[in-house]
Coordinates of C-alpha atoms and ligand atoms in Angstrom, one line a residue:
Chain A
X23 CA -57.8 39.7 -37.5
X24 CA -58.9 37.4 -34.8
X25 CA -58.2 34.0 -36.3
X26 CA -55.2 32.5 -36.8
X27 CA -55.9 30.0 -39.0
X28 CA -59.3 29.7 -41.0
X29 CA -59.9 27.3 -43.5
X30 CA -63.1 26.5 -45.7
X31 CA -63.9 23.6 -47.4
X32 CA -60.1 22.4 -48.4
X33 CA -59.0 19.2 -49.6
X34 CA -55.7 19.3 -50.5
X35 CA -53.8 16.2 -52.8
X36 CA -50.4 14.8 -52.8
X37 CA -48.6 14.4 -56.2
X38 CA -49.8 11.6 -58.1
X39 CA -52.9 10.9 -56.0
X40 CA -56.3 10.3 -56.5
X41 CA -57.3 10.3 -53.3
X42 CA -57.2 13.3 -51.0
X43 CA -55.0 13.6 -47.9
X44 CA -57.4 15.9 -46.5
X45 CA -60.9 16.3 -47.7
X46 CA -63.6 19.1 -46.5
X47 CA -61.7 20.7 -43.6
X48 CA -63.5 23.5 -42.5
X49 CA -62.2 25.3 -38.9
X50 CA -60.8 28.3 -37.1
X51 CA -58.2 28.7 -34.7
X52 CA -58.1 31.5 -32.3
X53 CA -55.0 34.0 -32.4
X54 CA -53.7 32.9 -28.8
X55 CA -54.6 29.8 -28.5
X56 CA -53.3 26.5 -28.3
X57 CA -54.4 23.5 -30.4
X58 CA -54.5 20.0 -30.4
X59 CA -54.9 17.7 -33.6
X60 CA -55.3 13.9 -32.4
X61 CA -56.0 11.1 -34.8
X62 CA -54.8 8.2 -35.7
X63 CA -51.8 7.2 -38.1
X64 CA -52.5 8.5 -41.9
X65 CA -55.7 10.5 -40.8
X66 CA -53.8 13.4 -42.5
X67 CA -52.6 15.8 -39.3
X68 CA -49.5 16.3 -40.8
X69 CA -51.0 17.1 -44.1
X70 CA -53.2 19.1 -42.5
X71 CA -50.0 21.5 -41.0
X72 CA -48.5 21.3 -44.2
X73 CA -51.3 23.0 -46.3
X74 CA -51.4 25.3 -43.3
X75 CA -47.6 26.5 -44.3
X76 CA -48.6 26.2 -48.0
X77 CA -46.3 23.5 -48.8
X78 CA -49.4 21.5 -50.1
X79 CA -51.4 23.7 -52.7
X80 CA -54.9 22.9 -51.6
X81 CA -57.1 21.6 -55.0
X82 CA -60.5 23.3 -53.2
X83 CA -61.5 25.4 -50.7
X84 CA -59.4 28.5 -49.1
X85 CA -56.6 29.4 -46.7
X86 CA -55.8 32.3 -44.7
X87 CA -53.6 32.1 -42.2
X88 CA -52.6 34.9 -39.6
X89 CA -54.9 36.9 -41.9
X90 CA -53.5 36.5 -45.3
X91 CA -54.2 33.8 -48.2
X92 CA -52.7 31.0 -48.7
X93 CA -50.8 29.6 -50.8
X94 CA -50.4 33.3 -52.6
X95 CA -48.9 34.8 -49.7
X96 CA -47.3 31.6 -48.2
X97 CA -43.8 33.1 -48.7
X98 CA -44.3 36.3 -46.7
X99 CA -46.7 34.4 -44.0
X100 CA -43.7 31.6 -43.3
X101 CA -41.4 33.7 -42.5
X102 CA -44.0 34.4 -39.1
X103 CA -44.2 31.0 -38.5
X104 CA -41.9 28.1 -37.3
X105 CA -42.8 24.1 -37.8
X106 CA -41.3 21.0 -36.2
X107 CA -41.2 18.2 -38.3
X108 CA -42.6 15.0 -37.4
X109 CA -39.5 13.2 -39.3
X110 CA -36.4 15.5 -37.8
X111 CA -33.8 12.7 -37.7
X112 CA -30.5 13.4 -39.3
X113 CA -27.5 10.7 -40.7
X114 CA -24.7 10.3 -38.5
X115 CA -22.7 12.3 -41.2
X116 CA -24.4 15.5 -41.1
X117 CA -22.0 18.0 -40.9
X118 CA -23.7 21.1 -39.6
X119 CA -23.5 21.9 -35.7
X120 CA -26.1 22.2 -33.1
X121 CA -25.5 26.1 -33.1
X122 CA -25.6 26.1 -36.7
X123 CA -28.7 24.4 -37.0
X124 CA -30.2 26.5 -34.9
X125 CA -28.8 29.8 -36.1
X126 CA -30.3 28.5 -39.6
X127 CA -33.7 29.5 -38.2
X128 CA -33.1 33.2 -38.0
X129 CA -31.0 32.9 -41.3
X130 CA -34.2 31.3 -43.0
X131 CA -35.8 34.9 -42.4
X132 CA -32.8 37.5 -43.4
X133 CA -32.7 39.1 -46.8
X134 CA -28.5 38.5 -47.0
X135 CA -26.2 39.0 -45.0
X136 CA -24.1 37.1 -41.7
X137 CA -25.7 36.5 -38.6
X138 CA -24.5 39.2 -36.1
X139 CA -23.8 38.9 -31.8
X140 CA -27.2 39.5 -31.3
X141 CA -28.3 36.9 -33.3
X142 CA -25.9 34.4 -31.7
X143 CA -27.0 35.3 -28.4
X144 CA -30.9 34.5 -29.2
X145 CA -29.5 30.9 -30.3
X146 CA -27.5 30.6 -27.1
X147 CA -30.6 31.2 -25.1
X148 CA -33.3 28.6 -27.1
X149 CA -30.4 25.8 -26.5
X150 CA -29.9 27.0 -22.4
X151 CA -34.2 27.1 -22.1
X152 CA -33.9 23.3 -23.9
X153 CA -31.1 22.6 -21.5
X154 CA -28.8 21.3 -24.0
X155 CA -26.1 24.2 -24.1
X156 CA -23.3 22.0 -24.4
X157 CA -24.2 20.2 -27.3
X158 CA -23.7 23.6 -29.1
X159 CA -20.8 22.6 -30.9
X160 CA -21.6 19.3 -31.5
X161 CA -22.3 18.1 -35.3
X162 CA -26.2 17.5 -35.4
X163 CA -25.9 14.0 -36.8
X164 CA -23.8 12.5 -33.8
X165 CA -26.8 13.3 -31.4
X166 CA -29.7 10.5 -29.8
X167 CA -33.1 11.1 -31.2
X168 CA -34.2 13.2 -28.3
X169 CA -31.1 15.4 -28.6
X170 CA -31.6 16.1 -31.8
X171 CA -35.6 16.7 -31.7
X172 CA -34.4 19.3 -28.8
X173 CA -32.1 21.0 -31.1
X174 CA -34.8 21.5 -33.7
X175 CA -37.4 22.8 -31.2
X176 CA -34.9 25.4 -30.5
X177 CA -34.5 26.1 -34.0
X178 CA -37.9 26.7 -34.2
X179 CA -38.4 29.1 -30.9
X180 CA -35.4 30.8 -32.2
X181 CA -37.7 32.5 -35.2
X182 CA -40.1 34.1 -32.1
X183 CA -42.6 33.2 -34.4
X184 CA -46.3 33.9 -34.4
X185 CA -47.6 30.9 -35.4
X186 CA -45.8 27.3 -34.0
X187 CA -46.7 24.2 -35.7
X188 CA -45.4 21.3 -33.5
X189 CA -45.6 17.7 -35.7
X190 CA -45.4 15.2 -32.3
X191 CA -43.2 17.3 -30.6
X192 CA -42.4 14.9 -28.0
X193 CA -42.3 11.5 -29.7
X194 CA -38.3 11.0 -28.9
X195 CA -38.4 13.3 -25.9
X196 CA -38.1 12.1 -22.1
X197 CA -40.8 12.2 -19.6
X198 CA -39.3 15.0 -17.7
X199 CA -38.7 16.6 -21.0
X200 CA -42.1 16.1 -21.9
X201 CA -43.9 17.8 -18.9
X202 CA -41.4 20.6 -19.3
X203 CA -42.3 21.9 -22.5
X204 CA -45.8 20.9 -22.3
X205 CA -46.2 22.9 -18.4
X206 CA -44.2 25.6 -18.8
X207 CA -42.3 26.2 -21.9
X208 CA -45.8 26.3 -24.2
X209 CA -47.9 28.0 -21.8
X210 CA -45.4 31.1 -21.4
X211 CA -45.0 31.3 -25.4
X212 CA -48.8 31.5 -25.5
X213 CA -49.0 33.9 -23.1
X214 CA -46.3 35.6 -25.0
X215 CA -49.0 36.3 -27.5
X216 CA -48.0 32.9 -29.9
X217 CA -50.7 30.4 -31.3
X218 CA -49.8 26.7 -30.8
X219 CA -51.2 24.1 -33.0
X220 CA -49.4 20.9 -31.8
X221 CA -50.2 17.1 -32.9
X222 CA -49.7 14.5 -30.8
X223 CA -50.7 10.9 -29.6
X224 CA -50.1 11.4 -25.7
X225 CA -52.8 13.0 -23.9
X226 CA -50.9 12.5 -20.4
X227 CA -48.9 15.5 -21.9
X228 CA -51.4 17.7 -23.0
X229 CA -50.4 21.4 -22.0
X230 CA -53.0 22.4 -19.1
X231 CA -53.7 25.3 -21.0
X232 CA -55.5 23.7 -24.4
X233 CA -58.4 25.5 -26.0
X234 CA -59.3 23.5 -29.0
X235 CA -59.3 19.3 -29.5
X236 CA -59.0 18.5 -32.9
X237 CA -59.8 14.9 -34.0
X238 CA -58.9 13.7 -37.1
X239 CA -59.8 10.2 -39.2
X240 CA -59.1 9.8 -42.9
X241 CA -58.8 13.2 -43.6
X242 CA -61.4 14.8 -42.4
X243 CA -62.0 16.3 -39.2
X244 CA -65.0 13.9 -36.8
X245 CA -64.7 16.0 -33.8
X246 CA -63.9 19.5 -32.1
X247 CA -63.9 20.1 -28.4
X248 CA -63.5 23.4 -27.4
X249 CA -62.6 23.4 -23.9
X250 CA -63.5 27.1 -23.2
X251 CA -67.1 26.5 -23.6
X252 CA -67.1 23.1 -22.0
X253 CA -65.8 24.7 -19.0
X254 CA -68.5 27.6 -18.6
X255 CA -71.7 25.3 -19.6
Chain B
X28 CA -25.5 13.6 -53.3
X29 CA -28.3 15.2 -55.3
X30 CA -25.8 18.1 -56.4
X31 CA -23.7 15.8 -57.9
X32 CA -25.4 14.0 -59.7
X33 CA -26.9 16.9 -61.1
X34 CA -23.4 18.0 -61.8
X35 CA -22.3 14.3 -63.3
X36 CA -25.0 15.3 -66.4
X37 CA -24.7 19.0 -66.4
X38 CA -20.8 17.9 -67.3
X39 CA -21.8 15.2 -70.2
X40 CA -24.4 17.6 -71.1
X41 CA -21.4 20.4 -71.3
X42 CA -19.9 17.6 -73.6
X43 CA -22.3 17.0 -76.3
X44 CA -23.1 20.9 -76.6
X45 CA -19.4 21.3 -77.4
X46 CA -19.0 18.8 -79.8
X47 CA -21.9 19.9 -81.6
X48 CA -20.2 23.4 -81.6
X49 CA -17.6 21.6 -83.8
X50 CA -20.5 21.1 -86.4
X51 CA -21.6 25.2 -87.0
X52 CA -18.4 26.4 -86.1
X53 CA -19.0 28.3 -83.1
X54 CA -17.0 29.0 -79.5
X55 CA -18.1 25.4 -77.5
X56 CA -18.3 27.7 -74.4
X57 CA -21.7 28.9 -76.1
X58 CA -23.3 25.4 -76.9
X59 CA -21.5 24.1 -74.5
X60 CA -22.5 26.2 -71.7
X61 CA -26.5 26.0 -73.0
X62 CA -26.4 22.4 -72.7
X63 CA -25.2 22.4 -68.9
X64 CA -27.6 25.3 -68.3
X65 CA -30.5 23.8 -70.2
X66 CA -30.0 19.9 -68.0
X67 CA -29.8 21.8 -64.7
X68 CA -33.0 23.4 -65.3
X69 CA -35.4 20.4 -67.0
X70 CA -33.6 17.4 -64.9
X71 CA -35.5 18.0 -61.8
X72 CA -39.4 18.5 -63.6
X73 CA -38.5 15.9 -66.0
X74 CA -37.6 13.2 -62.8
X75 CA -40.9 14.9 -61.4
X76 CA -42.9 14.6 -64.2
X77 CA -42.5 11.2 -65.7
X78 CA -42.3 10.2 -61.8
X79 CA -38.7 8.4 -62.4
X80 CA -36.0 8.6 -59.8
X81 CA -33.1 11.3 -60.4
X82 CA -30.5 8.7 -60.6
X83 CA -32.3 7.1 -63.3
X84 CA -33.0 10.6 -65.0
X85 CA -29.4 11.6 -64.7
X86 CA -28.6 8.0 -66.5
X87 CA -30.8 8.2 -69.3
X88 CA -29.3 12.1 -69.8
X89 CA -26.1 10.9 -69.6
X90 CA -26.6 7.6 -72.1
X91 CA -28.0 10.2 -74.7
X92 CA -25.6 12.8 -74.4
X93 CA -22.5 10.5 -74.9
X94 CA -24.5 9.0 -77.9
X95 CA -24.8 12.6 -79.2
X96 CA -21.0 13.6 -78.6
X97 CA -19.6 11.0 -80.5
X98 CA -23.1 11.8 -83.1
X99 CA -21.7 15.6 -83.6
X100 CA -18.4 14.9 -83.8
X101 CA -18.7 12.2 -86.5
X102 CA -20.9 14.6 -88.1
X103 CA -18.1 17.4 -87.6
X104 CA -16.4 18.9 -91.1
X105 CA -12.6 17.6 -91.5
X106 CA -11.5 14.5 -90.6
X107 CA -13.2 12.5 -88.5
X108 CA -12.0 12.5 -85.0
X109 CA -8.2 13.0 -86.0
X110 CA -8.7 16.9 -85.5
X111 CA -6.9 18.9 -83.0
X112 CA -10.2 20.2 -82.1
X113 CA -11.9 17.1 -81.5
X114 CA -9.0 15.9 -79.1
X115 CA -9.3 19.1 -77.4
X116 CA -13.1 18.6 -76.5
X117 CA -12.3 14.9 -75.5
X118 CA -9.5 15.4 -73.4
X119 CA -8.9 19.3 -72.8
X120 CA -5.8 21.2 -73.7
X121 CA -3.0 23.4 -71.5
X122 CA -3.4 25.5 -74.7
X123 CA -7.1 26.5 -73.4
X124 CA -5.4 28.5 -70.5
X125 CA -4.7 32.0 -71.6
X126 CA -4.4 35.4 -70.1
X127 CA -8.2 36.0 -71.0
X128 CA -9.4 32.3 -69.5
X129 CA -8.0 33.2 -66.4
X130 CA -9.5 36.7 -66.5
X131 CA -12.9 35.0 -67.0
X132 CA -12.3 32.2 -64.3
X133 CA -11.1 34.8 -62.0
X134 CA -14.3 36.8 -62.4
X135 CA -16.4 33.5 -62.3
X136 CA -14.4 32.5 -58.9
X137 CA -15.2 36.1 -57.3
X138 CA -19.2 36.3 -58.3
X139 CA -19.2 32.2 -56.4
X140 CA -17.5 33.3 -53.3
X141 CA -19.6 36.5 -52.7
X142 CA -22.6 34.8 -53.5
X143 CA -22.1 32.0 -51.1
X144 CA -20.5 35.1 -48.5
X145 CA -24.0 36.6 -48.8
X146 CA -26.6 34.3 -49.2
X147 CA -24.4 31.7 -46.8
X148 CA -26.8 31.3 -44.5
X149 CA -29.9 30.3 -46.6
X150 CA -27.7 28.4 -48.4
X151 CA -26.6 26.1 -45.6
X152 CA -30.5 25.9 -44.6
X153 CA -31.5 24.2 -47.8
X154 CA -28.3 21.8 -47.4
X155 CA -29.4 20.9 -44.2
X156 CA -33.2 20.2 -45.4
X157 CA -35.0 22.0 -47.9
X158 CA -38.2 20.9 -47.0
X159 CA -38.0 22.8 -44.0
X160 CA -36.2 26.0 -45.2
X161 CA -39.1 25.9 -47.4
X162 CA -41.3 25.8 -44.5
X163 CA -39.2 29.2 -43.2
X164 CA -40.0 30.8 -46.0
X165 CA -36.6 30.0 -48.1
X166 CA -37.2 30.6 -51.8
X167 CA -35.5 26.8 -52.3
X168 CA -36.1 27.1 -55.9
X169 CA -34.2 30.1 -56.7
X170 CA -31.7 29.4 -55.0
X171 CA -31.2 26.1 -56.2
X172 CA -31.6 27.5 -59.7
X173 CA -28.4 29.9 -58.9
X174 CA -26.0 27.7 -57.4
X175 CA -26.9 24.7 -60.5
X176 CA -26.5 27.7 -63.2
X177 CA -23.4 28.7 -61.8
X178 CA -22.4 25.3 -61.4
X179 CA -23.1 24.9 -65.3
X180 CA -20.9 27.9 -65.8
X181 CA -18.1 26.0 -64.0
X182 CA -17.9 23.6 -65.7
X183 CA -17.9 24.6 -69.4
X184 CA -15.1 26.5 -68.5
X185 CA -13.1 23.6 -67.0
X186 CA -14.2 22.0 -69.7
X187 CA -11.9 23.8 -71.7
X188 CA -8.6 22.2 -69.5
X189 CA -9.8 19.0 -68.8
X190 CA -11.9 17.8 -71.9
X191 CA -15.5 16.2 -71.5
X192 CA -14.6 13.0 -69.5
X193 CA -12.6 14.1 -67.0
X194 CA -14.5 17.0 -65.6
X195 CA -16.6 15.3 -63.3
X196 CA -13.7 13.9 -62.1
X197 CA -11.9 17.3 -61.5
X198 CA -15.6 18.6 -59.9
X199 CA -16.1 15.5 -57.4
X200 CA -12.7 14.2 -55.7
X201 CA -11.5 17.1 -54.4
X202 CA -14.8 17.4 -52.6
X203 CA -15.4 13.5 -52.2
X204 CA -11.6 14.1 -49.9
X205 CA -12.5 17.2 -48.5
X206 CA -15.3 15.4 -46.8
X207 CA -12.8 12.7 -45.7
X208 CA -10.8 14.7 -43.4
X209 CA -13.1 17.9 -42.5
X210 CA -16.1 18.1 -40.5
X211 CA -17.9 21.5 -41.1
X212 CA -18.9 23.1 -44.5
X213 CA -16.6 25.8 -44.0
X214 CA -14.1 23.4 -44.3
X215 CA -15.2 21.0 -46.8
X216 CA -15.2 24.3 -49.3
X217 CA -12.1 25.3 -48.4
X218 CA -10.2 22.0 -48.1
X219 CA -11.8 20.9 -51.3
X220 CA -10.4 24.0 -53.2
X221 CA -7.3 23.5 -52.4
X222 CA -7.1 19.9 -53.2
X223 CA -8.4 21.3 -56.6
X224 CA -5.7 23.6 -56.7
X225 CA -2.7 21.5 -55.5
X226 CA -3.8 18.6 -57.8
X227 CA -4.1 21.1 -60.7
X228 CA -0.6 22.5 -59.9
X229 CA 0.2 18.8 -59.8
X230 CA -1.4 17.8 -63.0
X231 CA -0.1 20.7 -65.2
X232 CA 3.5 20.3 -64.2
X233 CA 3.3 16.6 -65.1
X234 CA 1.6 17.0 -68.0
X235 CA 4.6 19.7 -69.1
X236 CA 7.3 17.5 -68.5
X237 CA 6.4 13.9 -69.7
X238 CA 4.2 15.3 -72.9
X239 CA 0.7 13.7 -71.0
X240 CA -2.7 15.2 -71.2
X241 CA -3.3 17.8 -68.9
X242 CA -6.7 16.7 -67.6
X243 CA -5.6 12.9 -66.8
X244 CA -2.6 14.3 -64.9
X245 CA -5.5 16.6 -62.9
X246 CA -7.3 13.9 -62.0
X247 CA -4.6 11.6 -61.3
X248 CA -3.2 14.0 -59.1
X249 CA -7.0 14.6 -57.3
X250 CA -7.2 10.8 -56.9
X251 CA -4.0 10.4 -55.2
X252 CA -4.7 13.0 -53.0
X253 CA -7.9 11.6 -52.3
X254 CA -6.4 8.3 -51.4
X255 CA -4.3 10.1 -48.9
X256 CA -6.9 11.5 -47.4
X257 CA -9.0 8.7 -46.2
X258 CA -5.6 7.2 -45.4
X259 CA -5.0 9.6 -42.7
X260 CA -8.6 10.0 -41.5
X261 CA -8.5 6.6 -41.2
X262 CA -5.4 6.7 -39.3
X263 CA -6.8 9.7 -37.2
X264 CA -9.5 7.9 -35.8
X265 CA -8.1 4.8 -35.0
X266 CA -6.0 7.0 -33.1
X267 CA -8.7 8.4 -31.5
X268 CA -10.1 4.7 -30.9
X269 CA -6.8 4.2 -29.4
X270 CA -6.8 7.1 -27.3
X271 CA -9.8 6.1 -24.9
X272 CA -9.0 4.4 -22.6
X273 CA -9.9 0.6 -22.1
X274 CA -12.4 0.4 -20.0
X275 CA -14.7 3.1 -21.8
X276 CA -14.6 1.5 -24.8
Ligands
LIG12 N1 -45.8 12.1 -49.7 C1 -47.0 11.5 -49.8 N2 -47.5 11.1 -51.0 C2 -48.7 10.5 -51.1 N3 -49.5 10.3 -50.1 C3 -49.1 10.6 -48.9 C4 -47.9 11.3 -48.7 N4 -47.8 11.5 -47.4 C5 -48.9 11.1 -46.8 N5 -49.7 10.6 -47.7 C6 -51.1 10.0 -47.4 O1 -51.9 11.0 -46.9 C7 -52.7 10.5 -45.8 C8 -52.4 11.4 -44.6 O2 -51.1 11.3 -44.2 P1 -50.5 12.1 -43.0 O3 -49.0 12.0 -43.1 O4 -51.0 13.5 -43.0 O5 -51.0 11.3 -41.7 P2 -50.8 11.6 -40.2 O6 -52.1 11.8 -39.6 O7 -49.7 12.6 -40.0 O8 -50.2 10.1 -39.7 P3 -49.1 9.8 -38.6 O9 -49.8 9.7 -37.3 O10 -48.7 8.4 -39.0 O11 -48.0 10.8 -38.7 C9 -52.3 9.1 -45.6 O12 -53.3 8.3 -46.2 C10 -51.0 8.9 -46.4 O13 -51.0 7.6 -47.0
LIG13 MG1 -47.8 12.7 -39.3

């Protein structure tokens, strides 16, 4: 199992539609590896992540991801994986805490059962590495965009998952913000042994480690870059 | 919001299957309860399917399960609508509530709490967003399956106290106040049952001493309550308001 995700031939629908979000999308990601999917608006990137998770039942072609098929085994494979939304943002009167918001992440994976210390610790630590500890006990809804787009990312480091799929991960985040997570948060989690597949608009912030350039344009994919090989020709 | 509208039916739903109960004779817990169970499950692929909003789904449901209460019950042996019986699916009884009803609501009350005590942290991840519990690997479906059947359970046995009109209203302003004067879930579930409670205590001790129908009293009793509530969280936070001082506002 080298690949993390490797897709043949899929075009995958939304309900209702004739047309296909994403048509013909043939590629392979390397386990370790960190990907970029550029494109622009409704050229299907975040279709594209969601068949990935097998939230979109692909009408041709085949999945696997991390090794196994998808969608039959989407249930077992998500529970590896972690996904930022592109649309995170919350009404003012959502109840639920930062912490708990967070802490639903490792939840999401458990059989039954409460969350123990341990578990609480692990949340602690994604909010300190986002640097916004002290919003712990705030409720989610009260927070600015980039606050709240922080607390999710946590949520979604929280799972230690194998496979991160980042939808604009930086689209209400600062600039400081931004060239922390894209210089030294990412690069350590891929070091860590994760795969990164991460779609955004701002190549000033791509991580200096990126293997693969994605481009995307009405659902299908016009270009791949690999930067390995453009570096040793 | 979703929940309750999908309660709002499952409740009229509860209604209609009762009163046809009147028609073959039977227990309305049974019809009843089949018709609660029954909406819960085909509301949500039948506002899929025909590509309609819920709301709209849950408005159509509830237009032709009135239609069918008063259907069944004119349709019901004896006289029409003059029965004891009838009046006790309309508008509940305190004659509903005996030794084995509180047994069975009991039992019902202990298989909710454990369920939410064990499964209390998936739950809240669907609440929060589905889509992305989904995502995690949350079975949303079952899940939501569970709590709606429950919920169907609920309220056909309410049902029994309150009659067919009023349950809804026993089901959402205790929760509709809770959310009024608590911030976390915890709290909404556990202020919200005991503004049930306190307007049931309410309700049946009014409706023993001035002869009234026990459900109205309930709900009357829930209402007033829930008046007070947004009363004093209004008051609260203009306190708050007050609180800052000037020159931060
Ligand atoms: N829920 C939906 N139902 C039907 N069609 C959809 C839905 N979501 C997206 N589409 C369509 O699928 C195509 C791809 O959309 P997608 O959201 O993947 O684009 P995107 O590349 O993520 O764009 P953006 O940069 O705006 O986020 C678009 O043509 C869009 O109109
Ligand atoms: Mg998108």
């Amino acid at each position: 199992m080298s690949y993390a995700v490797e897709m043949r031939e899929v075009s995958a629908y939304y309900f209702g539609e004739k047309k296909p979000a994403i048509i013909d999308v043939t590629l392979t990601i390397p386990i370790n590896s960190l990907t970029l999917i550029v494109g622009p608006n409704g050229a299907g990137k975040t279709t594209l992540l969601e068949t990935i998770l097998g939230l979109l039942e692909p009408r041709r072609g085949n999945i696997r991801v991390l090794g196994h098929d998808i969608p039959r085994e989407a249930a077992k494979i998500r529970k590896l994986c972690s996904y930022l939304p592109q649309d995170f943002m919350k009404p003012p009167g959502e109840p639920f805490s930062v912490k708990d918001v967070v802490a639903m992440g490792i939840a999401s994976n458990r059989e039954f059962g409460k969350l123990g210390n341990e578990d609480w610790k692990l949340v602690e630590e994604a909010l300190t590495m986002l640097g916004i500890a002290e919003l712990a006990d705030r409720p989610i809804g009260r927070l600015s965009g980039g606050q709240q787009q922080k607390v999710m990312l946590a949520r979604a480091l929280v799972r230690k998952p194998k496979l991160l799929l980042l939808d604009e991960p930086f689209s209400a985040l600062d600039e400081d913000s931004r060239r922390f997570i894209s210089t030294s948060l990412l690069p350590k989690l891929i070091d860590s042994g994760c795969t990164v597949i991460m779609v955004s608009h701002d190549a000033s912030f791509t991580p200096p480690r990126c293997d693969l350039t994605i481009r995307m344009e009405e659902g299908r994919i016009v270009g791949v870059v690999s930067h390995d090989l453009r570096s040793s020709t | 919001m979703k929940l309750s509208t999908i309660a709002f039916t499952m409740a009229h739903a509860a209604l209609a299957g009762s009163a046809m109960s009147l028609i073959f004779e039977i227990d309305p817990i049974l019809l009843g309860g089949l018709f609660a169970i029954l909406t819960a499950f085909i509301m949500g692929p039948f506002s899929d399917y025909l590509r309609i909003p819920l709301d709209s789904a849950s408005m159509t449901l509830f237009s032709i399960y009135n239609a069918l209460t008063f259907i069944f019950l004119m349709m019901a042996p004896g006289p029409t609508l003059a029965s004891e019986k009838v009046g006790q699916i309309l508008w509940g009884s305190v004659l509903a509530i005996t030794p084995t009803y509180l047994l069975i609501l009991f039992t019902l009350t202990s298989i909710y709490v454990s369920i939410l005590y064990v499964f209390w942290g998936r739950i809240c991840s669907i609440l929060f967003d589905p889509k992305l519990a989904e995502a995690e690997g949350v079975n949303v479906k079952r899940y939501t399956y569970l709590l709606t059947a429950l919920a169907g359970i609920v309220i056909v046995f309410t049902l029994r106290i309150t009659g067919g009109f009023l349950v809804f209203s026993l089901l959402f302003i205790p929760s509709a106040s809770s959310l009024q004067i608590s911030e976390s879930l915890k709290k909404q579930i556990l202020t919200s049952s005991i503004i049930g409670a306190m307007a049931s205590i309410f309700g049946v001790s009014l409706s023993f001493s001035f002869n009234l129908p026990v459900g109205s009293c309930i709900v009357i009793g829930a209402a007033a309550i829930f008046l007070a509530a947004a009363l004093l969280s209004a008051l609260f936070r203009r306190r708050i308001v007050e609180a800052i001082p000037l020159e931060q506002r």
